[in-house]
Short mmCIF file of N, CA and C in Angstrom, two decimals:
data_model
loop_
_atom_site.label_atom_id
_atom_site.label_comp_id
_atom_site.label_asym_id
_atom_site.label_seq_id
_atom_site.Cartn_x
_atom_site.Cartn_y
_atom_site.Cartn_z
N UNK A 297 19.80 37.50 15.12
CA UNK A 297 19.51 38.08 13.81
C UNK A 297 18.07 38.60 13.79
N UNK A 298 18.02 39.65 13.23
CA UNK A 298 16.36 40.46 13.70
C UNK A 298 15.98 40.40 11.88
N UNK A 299 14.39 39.83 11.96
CA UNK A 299 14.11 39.46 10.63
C UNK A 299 12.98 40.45 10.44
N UNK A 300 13.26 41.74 11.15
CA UNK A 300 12.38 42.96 11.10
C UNK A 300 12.49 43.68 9.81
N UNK A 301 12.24 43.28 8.80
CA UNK A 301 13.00 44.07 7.32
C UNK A 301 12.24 45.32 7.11
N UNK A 302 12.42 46.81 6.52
CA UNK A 302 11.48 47.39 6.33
C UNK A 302 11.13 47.31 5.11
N UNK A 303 9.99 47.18 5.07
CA UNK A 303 8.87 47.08 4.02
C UNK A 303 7.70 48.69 3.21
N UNK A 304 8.21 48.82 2.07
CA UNK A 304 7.49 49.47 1.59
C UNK A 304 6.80 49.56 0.13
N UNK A 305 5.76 49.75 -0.32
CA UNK A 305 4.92 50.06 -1.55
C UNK A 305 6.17 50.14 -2.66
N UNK A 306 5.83 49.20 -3.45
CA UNK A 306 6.34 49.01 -4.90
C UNK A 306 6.35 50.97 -5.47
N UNK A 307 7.36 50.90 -6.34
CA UNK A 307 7.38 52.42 -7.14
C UNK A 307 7.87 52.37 -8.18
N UNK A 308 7.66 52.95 -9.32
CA UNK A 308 8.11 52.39 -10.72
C UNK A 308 9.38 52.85 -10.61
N UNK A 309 10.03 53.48 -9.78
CA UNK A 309 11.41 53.66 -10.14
C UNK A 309 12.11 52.74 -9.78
N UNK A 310 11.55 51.61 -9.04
CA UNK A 310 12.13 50.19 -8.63
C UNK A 310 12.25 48.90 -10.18
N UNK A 311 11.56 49.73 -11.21
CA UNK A 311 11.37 48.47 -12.14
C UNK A 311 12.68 47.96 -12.35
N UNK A 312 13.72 48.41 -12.68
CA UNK A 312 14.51 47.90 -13.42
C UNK A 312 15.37 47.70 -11.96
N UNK A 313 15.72 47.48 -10.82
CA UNK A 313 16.23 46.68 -10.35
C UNK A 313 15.53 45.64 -9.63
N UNK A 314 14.50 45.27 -9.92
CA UNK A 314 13.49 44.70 -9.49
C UNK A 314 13.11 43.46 -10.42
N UNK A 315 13.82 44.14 -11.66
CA UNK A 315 14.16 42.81 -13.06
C UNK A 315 15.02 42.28 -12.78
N UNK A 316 15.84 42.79 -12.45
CA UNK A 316 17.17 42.12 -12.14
C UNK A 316 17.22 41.08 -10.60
N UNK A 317 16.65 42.16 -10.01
CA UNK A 317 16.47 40.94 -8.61
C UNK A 317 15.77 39.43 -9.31
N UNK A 318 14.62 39.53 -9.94
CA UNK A 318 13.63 38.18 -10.60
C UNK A 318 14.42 37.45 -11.34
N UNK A 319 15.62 38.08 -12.12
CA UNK A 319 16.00 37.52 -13.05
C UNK A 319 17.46 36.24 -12.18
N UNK A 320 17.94 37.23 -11.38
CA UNK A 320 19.05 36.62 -10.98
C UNK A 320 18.60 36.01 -9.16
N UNK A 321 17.27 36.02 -9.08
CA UNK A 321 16.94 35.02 -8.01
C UNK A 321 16.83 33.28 -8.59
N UNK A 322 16.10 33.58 -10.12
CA UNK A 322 15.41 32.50 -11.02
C UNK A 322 16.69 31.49 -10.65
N UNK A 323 17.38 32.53 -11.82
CA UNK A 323 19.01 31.78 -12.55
C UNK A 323 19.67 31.08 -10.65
N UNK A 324 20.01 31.48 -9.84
CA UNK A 324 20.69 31.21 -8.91
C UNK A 324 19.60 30.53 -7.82
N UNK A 325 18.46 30.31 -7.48
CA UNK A 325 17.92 30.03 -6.72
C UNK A 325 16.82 28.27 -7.03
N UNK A 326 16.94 28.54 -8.13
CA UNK A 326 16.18 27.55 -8.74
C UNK A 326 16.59 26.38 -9.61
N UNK A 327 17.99 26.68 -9.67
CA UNK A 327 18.79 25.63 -10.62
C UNK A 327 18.46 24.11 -10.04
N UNK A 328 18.62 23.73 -9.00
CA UNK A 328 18.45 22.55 -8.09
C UNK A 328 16.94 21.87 -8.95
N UNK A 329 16.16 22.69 -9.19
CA UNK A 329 14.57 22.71 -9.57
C UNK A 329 14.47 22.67 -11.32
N UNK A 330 14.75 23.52 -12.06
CA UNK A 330 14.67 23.76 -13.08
C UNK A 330 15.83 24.14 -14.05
N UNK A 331 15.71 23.26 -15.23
CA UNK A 331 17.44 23.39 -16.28
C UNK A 331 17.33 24.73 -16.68
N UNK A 332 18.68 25.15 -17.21
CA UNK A 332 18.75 26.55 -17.76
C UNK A 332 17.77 26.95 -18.59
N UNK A 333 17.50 26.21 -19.71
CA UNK A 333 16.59 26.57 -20.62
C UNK A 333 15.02 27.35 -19.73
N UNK A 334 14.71 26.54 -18.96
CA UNK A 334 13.62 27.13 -18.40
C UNK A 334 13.67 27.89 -17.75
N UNK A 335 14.82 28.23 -17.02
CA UNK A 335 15.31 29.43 -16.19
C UNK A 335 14.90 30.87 -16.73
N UNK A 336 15.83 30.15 -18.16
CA UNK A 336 15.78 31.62 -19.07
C UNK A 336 14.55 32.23 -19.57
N UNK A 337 13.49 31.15 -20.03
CA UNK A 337 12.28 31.16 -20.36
C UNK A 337 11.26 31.89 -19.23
N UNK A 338 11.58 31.64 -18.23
CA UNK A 338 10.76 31.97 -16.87
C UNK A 338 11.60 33.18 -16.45
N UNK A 339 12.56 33.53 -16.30
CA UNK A 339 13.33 34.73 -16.37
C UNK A 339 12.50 36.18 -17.36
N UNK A 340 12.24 35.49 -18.32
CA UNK A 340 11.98 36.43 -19.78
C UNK A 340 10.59 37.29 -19.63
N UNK A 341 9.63 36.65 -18.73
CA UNK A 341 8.77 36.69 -18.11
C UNK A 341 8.73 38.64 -17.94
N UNK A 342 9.90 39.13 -17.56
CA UNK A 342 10.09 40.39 -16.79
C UNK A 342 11.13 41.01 -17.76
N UNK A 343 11.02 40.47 -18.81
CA UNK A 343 11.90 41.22 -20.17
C UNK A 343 11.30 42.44 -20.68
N UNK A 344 9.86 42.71 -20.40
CA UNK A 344 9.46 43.88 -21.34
C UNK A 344 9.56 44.59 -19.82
N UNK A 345 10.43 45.92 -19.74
CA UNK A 345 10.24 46.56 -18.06
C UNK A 345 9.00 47.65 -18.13
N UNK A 346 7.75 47.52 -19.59
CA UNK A 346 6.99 48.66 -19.06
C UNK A 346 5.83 47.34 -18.65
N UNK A 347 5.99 46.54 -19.47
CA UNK A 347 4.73 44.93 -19.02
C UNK A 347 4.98 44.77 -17.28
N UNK A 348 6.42 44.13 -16.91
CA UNK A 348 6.79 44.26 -15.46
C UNK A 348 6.50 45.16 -14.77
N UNK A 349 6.69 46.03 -15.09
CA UNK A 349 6.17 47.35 -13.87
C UNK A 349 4.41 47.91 -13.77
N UNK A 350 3.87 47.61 -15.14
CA UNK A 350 2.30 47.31 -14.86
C UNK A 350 1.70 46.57 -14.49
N UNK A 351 2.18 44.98 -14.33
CA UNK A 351 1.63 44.08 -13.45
C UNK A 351 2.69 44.18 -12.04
N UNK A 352 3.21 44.49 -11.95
CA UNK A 352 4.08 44.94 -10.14
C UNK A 352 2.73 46.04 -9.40
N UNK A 353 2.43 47.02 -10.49
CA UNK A 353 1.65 48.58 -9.84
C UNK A 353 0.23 47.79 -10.49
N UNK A 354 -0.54 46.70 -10.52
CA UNK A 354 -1.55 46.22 -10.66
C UNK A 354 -1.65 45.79 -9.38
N UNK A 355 -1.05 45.08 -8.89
CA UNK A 355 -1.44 44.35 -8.05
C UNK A 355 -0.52 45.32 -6.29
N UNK A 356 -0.68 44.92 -4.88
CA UNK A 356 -0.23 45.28 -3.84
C UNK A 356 1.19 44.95 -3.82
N UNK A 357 1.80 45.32 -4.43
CA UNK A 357 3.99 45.10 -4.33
C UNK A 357 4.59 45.43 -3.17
N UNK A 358 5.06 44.99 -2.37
CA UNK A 358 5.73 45.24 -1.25
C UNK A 358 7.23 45.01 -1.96
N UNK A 359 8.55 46.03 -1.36
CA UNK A 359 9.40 45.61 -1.49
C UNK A 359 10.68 45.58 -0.52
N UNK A 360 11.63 45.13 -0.14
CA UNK A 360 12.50 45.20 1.30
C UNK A 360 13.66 45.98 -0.07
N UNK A 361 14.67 46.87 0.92
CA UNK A 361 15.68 47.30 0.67
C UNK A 361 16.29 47.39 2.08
N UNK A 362 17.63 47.13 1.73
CA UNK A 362 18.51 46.76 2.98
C UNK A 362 19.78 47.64 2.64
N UNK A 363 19.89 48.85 3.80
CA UNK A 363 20.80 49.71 2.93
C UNK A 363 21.42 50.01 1.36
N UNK A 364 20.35 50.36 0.60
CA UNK A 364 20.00 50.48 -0.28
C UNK A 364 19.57 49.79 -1.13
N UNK A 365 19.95 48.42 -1.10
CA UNK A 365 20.34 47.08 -1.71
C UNK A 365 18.55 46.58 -1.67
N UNK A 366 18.61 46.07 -2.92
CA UNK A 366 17.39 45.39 -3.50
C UNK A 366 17.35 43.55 -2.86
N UNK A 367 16.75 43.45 -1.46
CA UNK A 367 16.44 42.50 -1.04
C UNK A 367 15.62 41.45 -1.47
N UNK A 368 14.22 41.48 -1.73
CA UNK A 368 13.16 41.26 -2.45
C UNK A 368 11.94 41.95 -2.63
N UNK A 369 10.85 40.87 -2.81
CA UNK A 369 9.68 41.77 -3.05
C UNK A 369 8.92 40.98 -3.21
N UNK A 370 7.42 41.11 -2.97
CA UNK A 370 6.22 40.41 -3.12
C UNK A 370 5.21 40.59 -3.75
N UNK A 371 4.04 40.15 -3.83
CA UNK A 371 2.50 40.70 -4.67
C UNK A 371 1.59 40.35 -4.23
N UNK A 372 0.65 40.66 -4.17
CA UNK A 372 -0.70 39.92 -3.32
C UNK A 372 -1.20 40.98 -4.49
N UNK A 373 -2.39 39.98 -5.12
CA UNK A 373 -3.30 40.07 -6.07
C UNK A 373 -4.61 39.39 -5.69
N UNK A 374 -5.85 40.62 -5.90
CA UNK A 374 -7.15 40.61 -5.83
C UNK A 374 -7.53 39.81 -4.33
N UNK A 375 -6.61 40.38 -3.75
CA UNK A 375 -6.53 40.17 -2.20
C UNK A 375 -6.69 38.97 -1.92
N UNK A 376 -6.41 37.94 -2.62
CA UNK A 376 -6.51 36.29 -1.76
C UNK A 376 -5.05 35.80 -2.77
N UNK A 377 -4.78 36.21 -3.88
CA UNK A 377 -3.86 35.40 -4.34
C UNK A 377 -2.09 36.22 -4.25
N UNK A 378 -1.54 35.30 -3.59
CA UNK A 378 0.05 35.35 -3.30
C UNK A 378 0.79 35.15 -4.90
N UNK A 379 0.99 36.60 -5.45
CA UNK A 379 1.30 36.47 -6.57
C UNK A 379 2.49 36.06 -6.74
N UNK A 380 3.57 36.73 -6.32
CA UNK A 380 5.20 36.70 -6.54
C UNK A 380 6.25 37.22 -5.32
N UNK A 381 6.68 36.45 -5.10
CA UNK A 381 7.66 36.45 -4.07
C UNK A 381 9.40 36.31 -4.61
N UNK A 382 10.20 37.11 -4.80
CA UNK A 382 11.45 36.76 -4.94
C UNK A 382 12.70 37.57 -4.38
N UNK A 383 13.03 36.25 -3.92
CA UNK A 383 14.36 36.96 -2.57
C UNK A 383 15.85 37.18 -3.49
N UNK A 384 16.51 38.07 -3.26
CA UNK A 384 18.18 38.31 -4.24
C UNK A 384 18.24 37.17 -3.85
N UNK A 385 19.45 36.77 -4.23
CA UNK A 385 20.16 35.15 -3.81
C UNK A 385 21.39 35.90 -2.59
N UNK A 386 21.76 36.81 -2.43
CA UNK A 386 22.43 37.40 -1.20
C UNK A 386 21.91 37.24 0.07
N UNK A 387 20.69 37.83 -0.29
CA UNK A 387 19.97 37.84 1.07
C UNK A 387 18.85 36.35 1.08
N UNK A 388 19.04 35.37 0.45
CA UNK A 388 18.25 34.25 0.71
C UNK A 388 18.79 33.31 2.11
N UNK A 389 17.60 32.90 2.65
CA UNK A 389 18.12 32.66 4.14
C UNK A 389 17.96 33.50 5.31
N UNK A 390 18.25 34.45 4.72
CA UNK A 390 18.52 35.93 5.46
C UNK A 390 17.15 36.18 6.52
N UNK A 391 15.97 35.74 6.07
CA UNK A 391 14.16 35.93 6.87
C UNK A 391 13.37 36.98 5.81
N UNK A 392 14.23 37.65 4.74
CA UNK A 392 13.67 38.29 3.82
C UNK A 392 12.41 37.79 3.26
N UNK A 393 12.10 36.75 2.43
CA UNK A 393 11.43 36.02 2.40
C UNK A 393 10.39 35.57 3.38
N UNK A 394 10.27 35.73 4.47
CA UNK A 394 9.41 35.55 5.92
C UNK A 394 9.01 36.95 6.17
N UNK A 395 9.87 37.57 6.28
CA UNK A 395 8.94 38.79 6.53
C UNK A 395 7.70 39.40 5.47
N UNK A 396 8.33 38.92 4.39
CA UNK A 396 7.47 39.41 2.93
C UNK A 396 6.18 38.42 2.83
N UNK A 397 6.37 37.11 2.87
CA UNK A 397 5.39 36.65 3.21
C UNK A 397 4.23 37.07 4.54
N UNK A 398 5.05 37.03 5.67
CA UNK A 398 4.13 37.62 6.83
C UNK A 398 3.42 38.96 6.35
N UNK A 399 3.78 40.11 5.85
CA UNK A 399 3.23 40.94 5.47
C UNK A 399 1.72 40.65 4.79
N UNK A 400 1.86 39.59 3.02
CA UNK A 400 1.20 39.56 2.17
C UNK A 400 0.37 38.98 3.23
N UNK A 401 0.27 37.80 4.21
CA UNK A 401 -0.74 37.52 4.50
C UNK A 401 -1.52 38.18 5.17
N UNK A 402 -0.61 39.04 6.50
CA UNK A 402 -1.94 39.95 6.97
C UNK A 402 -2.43 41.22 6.22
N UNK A 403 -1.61 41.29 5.24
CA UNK A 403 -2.62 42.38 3.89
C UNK A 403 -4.08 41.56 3.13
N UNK A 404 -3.84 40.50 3.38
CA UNK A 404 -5.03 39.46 2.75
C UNK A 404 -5.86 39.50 3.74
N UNK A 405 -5.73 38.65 5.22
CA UNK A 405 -6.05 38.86 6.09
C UNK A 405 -6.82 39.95 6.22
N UNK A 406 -6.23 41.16 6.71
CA UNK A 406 -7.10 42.66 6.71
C UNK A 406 -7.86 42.88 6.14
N UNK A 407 -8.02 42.64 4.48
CA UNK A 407 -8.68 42.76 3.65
C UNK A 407 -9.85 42.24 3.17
N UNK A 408 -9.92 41.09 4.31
CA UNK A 408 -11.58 39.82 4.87
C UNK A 408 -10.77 38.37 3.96
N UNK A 409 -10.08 38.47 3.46
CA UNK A 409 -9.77 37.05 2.62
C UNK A 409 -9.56 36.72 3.96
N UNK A 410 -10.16 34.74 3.86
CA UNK A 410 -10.36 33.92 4.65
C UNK A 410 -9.38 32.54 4.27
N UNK A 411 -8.91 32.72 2.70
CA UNK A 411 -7.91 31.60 2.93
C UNK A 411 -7.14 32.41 1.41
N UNK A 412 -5.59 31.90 1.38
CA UNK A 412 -4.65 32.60 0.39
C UNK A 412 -4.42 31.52 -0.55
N UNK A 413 -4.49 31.54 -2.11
CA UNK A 413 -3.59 30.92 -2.71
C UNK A 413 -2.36 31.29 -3.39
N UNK A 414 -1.24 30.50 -3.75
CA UNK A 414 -0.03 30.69 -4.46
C UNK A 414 -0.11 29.17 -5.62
N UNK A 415 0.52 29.95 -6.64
CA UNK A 415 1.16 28.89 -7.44
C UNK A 415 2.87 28.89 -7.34
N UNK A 416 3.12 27.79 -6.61
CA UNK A 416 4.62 27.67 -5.90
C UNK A 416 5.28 27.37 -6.89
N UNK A 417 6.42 28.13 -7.48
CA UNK A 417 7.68 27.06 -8.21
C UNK A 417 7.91 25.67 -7.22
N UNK A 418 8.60 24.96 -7.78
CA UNK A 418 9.00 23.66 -7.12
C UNK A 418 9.95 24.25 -6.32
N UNK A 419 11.08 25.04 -6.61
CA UNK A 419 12.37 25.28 -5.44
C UNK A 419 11.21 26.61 -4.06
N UNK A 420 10.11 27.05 -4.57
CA UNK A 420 9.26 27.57 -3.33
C UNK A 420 8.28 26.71 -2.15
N UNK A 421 7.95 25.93 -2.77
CA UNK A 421 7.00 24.59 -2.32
C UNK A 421 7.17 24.19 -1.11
N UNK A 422 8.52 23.80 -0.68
CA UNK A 422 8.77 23.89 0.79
C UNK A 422 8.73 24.65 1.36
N UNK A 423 8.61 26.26 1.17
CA UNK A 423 8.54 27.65 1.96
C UNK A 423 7.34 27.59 2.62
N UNK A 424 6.86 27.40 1.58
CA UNK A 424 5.41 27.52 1.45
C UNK A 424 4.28 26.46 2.55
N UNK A 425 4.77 25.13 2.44
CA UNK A 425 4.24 24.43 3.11
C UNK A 425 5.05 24.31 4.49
N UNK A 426 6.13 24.93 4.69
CA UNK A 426 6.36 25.35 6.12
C UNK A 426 5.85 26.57 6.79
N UNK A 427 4.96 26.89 6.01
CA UNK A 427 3.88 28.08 6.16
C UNK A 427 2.66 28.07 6.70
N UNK A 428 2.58 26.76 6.18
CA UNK A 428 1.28 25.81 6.33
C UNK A 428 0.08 25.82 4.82
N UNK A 429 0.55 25.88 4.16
CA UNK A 429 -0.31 26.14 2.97
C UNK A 429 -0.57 24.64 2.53
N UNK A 430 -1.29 24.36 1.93
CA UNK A 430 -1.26 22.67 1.18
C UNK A 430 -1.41 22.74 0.03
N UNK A 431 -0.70 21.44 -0.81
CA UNK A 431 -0.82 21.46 -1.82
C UNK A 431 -2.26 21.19 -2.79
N UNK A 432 -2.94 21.69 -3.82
CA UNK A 432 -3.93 21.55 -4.32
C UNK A 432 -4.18 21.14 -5.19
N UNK A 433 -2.93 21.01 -6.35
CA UNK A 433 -2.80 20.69 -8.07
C UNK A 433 -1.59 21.10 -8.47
N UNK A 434 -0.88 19.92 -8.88
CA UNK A 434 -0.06 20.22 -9.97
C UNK A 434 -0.20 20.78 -10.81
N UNK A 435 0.43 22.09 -11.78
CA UNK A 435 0.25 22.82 -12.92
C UNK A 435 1.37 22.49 -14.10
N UNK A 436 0.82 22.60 -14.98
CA UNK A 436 2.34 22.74 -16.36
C UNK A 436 1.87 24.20 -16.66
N UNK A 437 2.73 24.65 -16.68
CA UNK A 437 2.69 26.00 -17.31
C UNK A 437 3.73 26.78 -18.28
N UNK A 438 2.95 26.63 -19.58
CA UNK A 438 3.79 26.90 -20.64
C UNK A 438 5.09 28.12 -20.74
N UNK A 439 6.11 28.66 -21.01
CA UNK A 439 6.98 29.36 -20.91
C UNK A 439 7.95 29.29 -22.25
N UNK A 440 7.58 30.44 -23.57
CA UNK A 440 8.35 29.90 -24.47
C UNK A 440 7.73 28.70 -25.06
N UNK A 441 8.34 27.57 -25.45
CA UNK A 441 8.46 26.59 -26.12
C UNK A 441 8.53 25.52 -24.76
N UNK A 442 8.50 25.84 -23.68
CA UNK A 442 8.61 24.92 -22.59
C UNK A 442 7.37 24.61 -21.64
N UNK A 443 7.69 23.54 -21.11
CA UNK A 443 6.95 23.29 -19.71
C UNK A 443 7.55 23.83 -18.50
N UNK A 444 6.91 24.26 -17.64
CA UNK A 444 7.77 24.66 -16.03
C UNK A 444 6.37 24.02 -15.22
N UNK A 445 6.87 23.48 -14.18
CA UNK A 445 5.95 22.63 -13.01
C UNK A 445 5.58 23.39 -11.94
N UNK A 446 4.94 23.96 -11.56
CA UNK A 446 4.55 24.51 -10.15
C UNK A 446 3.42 23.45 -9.46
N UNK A 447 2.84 24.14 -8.17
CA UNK A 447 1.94 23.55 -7.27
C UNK A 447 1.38 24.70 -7.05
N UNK A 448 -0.29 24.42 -7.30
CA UNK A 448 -1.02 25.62 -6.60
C UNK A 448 -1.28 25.14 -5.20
N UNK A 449 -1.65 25.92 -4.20
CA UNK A 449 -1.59 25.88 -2.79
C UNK A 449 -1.82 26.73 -2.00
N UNK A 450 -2.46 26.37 -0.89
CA UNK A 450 -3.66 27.42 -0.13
C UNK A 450 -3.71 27.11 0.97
N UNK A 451 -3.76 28.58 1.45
CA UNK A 451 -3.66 28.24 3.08
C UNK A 451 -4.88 28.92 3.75
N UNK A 452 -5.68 28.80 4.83
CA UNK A 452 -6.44 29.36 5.40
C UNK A 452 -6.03 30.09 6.41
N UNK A 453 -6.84 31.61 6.42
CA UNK A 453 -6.31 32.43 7.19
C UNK A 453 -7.35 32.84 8.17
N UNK A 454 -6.66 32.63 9.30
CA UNK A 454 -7.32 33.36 10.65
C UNK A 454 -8.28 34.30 10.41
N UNK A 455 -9.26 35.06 10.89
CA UNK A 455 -10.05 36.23 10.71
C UNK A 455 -9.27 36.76 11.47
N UNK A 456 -9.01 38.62 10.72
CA UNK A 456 -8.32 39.68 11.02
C UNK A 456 -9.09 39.99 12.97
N UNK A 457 -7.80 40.32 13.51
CA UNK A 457 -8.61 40.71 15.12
C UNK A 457 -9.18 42.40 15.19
N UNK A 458 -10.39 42.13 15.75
CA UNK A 458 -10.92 43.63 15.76
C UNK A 458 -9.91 44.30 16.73
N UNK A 459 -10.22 45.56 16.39
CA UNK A 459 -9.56 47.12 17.29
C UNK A 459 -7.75 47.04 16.98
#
């Protein structure tokens, strides 16, 4: 299985399946982690699609499409922080997720950042620290009327190789 995905620059004509990828990674990927209520709450997140698509084209968006099909997509923000990562639930497993990560980091990397942080959902946390990142702080982070739990977490990165 070749986990070579191609990767290209976020485009606003991606917003609205790009809601839908976030929305139905949440709901299907995270249940194990978080009850519906918060699903939905953390889902909602990407409800306004002109708010979503200005913080997607704020920050570096990478996104995979796999014969046509909306794989995932990533963010790397202000070049050290691993904003958002979310794989369809089709292609989870798949290395989608690995390649998107490998990307964000040597875009950080390149860019002189010397170590990356993420704030991990709980069902990401293991990705993450099979990445090698460590954990740094538990977060509550409000959503709605709710709590949702993440882990912030940081990994140090190699210096980019000259030539």
């Amino acid at each position: 299985m070749s986990t070579a995905y191609p990767l290209r620059p976020f485009l606003p004509a991606d917003t609205m399946a790009l809601r839908e990828l976030f929305a139905q990674s949440i709901e299907e990927l995270t249940a194990d982690d978080y009850d519906e209520d918060q699903r939905v709450a953390w889902a909602s997140t990407a409800a306004d699609a002109e708010a979503f698509a200005a913080r997607l084209g704020a920050m570096t968006t990478l996104v995979v499409q796999v014969d046509g099909e909306y794989a995932g997509f990533a963010s790397l923000k202000d070049n050290n922080t691993f904003d958002m990562i979310y794989v369809h639930p089709y292609f989870a497993g798949e290395g989608v997720g690995k390649a998107l990560a490998d990307a964000i980091e040597t875009l950080a990397r390149s860019r002189g950042a010397t170590e990356i942080t993420v704030e991990a959902s709980d069902t990401a946390e293991p990705f993450f620290e099979g990445r090698g990142y460590q954990a740094t702080q538990r977060n509550m982070v409000p959503r709605d009327d709710l709590w949702l739990t993440n882990t912030t977490m940081k990994k140090q990165l190699a210096p980019a190789k000259a030539g």
